[in-house]
Coordinates of N, CA and C in Angstrom, one line a residue:
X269 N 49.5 -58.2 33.3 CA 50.3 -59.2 32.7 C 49.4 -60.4 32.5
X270 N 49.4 -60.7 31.4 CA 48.6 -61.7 30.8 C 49.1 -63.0 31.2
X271 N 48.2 -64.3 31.7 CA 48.8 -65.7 32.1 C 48.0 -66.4 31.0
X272 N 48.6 -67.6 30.8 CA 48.4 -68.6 29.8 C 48.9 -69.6 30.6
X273 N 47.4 -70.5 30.5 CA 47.3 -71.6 31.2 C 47.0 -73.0 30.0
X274 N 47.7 -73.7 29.6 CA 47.7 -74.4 28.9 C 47.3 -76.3 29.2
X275 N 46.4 -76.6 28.3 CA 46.3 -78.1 28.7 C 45.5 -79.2 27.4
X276 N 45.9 -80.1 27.7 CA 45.8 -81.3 26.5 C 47.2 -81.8 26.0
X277 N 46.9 -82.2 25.1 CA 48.5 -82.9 24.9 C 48.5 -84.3 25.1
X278 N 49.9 -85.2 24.9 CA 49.4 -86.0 25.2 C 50.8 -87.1 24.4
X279 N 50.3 -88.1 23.8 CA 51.1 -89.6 23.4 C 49.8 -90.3 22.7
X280 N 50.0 -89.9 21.3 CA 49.5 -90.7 19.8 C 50.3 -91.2 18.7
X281 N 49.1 -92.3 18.4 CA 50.3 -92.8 17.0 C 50.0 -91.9 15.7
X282 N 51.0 -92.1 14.9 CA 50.4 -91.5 14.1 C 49.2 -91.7 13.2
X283 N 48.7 -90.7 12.8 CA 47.2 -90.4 12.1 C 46.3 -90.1 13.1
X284 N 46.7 -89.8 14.1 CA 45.5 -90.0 15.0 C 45.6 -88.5 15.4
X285 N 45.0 -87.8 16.5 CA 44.4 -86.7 16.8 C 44.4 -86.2 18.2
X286 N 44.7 -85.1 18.3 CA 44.7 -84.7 19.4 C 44.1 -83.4 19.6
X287 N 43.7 -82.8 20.8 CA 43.4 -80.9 20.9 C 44.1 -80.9 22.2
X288 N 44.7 -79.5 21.9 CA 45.1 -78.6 23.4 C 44.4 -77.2 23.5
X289 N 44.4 -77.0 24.1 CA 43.5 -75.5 25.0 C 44.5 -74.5 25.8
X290 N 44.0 -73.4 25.9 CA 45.0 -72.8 26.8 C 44.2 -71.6 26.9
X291 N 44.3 -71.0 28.4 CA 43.3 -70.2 28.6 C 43.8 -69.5 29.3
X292 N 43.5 -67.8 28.6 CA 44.0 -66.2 29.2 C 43.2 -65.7 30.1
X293 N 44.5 -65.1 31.1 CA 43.9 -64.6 31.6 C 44.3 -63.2 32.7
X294 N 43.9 -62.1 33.2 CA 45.0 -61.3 33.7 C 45.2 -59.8 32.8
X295 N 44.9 -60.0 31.6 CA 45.2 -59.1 30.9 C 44.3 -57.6 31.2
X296 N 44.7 -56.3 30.9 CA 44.0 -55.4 31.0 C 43.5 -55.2 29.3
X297 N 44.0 -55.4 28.4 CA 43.2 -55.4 27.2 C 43.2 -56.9 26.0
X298 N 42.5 -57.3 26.1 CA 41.8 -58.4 25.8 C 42.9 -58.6 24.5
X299 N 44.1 -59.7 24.6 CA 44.9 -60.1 23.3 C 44.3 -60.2 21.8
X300 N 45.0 -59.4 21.2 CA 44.1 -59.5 19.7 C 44.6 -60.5 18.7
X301 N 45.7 -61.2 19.0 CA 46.5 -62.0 18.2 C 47.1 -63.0 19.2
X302 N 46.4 -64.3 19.1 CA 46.8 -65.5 19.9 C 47.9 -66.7 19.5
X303 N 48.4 -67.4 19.7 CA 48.9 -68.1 18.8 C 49.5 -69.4 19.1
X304 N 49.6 -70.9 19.1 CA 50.0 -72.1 19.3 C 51.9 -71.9 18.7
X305 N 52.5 -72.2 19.3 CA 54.0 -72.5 19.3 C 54.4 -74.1 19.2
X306 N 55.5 -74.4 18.7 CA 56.3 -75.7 19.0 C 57.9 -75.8 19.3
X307 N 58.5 -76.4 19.5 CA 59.7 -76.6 19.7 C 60.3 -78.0 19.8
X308 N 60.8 -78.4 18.6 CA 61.0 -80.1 18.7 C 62.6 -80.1 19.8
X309 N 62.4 -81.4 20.1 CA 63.9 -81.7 20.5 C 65.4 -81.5 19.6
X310 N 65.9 -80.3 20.1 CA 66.6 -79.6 19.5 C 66.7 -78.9 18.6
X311 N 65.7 -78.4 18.7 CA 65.4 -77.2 17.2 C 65.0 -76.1 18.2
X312 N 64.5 -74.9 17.1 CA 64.7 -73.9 17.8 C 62.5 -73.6 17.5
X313 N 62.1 -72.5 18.5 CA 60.7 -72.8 18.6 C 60.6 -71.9 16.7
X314 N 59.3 -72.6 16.5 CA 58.4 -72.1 15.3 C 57.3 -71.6 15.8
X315 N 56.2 -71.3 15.1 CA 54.9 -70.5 14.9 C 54.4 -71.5 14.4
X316 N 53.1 -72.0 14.9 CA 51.9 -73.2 14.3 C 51.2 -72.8 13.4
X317 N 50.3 -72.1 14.7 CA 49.3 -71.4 14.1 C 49.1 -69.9 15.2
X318 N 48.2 -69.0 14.9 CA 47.3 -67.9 15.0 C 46.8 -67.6 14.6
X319 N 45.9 -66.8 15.9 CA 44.1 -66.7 15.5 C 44.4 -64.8 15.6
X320 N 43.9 -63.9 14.9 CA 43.5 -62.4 14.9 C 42.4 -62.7 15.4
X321 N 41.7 -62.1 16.4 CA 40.4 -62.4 16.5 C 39.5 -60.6 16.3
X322 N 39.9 -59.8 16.0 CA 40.0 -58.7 14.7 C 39.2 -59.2 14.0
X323 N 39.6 -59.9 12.6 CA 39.1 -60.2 12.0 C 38.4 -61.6 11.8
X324 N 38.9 -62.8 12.9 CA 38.1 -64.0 13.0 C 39.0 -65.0 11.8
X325 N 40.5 -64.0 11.8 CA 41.4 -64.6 10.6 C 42.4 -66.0 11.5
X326 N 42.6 -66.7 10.8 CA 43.8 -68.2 11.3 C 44.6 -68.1 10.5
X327 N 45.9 -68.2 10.7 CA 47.0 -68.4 10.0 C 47.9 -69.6 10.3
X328 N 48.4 -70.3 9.2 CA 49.4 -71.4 9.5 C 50.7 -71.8 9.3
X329 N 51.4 -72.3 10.0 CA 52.9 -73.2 9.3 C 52.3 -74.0 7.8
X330 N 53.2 -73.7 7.1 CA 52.7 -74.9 5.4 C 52.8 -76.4 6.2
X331 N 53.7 -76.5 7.0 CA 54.2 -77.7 7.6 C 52.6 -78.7 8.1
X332 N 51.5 -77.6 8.7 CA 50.2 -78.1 9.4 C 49.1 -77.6 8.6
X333 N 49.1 -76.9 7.5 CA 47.7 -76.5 6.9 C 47.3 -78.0 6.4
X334 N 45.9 -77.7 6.8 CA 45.1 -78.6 6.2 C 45.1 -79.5 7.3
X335 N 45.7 -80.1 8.6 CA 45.8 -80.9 9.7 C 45.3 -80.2 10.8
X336 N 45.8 -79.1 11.3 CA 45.5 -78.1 12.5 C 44.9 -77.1 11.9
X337 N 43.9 -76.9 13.3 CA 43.1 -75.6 13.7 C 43.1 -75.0 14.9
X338 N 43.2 -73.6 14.7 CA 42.9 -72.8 15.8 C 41.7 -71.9 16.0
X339 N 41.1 -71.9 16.9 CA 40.2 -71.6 17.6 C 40.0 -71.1 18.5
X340 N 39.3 -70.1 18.9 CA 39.2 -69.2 20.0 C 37.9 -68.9 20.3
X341 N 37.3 -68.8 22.1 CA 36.7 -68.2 22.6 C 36.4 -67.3 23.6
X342 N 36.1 -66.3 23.5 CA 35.7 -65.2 24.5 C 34.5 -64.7 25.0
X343 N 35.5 -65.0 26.4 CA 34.4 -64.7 27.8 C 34.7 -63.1 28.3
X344 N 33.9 -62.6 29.4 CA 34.3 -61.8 29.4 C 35.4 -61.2 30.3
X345 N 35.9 -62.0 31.1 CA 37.7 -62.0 31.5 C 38.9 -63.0 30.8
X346 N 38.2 -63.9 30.0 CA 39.1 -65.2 30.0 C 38.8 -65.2 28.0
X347 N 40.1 -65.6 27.6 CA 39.9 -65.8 26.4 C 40.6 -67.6 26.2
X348 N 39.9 -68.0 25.2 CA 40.6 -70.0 25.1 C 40.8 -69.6 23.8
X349 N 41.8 -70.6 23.7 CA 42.4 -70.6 22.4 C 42.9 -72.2 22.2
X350 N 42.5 -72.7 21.0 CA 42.1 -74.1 21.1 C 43.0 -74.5 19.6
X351 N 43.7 -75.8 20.1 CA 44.5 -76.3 19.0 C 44.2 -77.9 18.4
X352 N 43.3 -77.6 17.2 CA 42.5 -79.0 17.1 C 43.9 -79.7 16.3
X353 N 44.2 -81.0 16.4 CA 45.7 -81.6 15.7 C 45.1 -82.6 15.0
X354 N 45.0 -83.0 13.8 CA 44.5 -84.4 12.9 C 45.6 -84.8 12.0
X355 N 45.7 -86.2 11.8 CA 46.7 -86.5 11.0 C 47.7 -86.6 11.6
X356 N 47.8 -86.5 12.6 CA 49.2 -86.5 13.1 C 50.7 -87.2 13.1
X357 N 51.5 -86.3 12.9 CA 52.9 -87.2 11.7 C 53.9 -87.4 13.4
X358 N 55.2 -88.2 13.2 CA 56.2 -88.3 13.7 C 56.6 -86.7 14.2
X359 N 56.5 -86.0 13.1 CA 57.4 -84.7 13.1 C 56.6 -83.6 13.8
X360 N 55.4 -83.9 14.0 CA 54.7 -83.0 15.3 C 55.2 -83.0 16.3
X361 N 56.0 -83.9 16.9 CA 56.2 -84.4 18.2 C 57.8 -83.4 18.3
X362 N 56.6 -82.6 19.9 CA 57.3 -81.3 20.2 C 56.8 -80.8 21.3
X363 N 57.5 -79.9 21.8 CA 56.4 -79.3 23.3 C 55.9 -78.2 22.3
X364 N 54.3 -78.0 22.8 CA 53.8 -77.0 22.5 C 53.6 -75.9 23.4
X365 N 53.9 -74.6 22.9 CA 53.4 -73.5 23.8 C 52.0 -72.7 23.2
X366 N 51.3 -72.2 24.4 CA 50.5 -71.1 23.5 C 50.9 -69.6 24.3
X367 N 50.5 -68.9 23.2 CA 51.3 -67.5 23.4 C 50.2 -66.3 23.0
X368 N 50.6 -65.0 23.7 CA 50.1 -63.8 23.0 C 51.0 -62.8 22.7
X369 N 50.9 -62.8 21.1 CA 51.4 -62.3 20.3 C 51.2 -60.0 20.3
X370 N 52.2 -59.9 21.1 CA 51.9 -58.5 21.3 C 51.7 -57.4 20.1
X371 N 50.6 -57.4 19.2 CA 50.0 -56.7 18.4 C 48.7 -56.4 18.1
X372 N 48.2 -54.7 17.6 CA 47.2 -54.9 17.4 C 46.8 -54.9 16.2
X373 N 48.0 -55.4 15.0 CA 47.3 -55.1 13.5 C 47.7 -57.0 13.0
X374 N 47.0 -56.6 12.0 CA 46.9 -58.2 11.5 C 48.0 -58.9 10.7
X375 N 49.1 -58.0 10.4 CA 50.3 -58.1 9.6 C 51.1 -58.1 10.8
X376 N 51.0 -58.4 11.9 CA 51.7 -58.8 13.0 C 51.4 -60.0 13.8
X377 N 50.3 -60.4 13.1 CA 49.6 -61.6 13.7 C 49.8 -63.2 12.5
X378 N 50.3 -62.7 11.5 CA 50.1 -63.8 10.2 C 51.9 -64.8 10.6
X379 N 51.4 -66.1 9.9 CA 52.7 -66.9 10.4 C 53.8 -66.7 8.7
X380 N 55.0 -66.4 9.1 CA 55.7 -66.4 8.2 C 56.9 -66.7 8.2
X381 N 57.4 -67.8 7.6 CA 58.3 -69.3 7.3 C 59.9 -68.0 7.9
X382 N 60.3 -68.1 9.2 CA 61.7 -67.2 9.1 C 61.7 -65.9 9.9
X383 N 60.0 -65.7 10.3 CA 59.7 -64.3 10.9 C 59.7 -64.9 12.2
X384 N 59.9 -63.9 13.3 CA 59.6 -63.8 15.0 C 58.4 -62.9 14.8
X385 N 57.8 -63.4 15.7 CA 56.7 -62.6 16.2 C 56.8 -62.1 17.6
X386 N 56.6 -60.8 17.8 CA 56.5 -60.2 19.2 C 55.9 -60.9 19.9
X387 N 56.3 -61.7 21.3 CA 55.1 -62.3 22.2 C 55.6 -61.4 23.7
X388 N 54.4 -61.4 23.9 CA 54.2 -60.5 25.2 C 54.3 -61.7 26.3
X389 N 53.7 -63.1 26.3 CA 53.8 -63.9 27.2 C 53.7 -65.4 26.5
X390 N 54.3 -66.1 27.4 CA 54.1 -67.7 27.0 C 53.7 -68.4 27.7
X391 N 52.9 -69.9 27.9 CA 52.1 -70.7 28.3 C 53.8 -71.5 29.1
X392 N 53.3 -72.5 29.7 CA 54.0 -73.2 30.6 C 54.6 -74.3 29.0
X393 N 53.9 -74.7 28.6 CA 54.2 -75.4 27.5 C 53.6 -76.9 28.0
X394 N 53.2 -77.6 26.6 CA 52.6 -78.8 27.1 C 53.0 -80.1 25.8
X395 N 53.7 -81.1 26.0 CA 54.5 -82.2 25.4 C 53.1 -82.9 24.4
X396 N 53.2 -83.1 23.3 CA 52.7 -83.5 22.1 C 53.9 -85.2 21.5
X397 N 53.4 -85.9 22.1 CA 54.3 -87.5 21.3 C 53.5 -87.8 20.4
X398 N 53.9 -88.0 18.9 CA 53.5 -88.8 17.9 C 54.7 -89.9 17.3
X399 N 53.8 -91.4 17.6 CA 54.8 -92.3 17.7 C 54.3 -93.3 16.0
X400 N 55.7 -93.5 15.6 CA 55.2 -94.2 14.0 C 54.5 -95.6 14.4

């Protein structure tokens, strides 16, 4: 059973920047599809971003392209998966989770506006404030 230990986060104004991290670990085969979550105050959770690391492919919400990246590195028990945040609007402000996304093909890993993605586990979740 895979753990996801998540950290960063935080209280910015907007435009400004932030990264979260979150780091696997536990797993018997190394997650192929990682992925950043959010969930505003009373909404229901979305899909940010994810990383295939397969291919070394990132996928995004339209809502964050061009502001957030995901990133990933692997060790050889522990995988990080890294959420760079720039620009940051009002409408970021959300708990973020990070997650692994239980697949091993890449059309199970891509973000799509309405789709669920299989997650095999979730991070504790970690609070993101963007203040106007």
């Amino acid at each position: 059973q895979v753990q996801l230990v998540e950290s960063g986060g935080g209280s910015v104004q907007a435009g400004g920047s932030l990264g979260l991290s979150c780091v696997a670990s536990g797993y018997t085969f190394r997650p192929t599809c990682m992925g950043w979550f959010r969930q505003p105050p009373g909404k229901e959770r979305e899909a940010v971003a994810t990383f295939y690391s397969g291919s070394g492919s990132a996928f995004y919400a339209d809502s964050v392209k061009g502001r957030f990246t995901i990133s990933q590195d692997n060790a050889r028990n522990t995988v990080t998966v890294y959420l760079s945040m720039n620009s940051l609007k009002p409408e970021d402000t959300a708990m973020y989770y990070c997650a692994a996304v239980r697949t091993w093909a890449l059309a199970g890993c891509t973000v799509v506006a309405g789709r669920r993605l299989d997650i095999s586990a979730w991070g504790q979740g970690t609070q993101v404030t963007v203040s106007s």
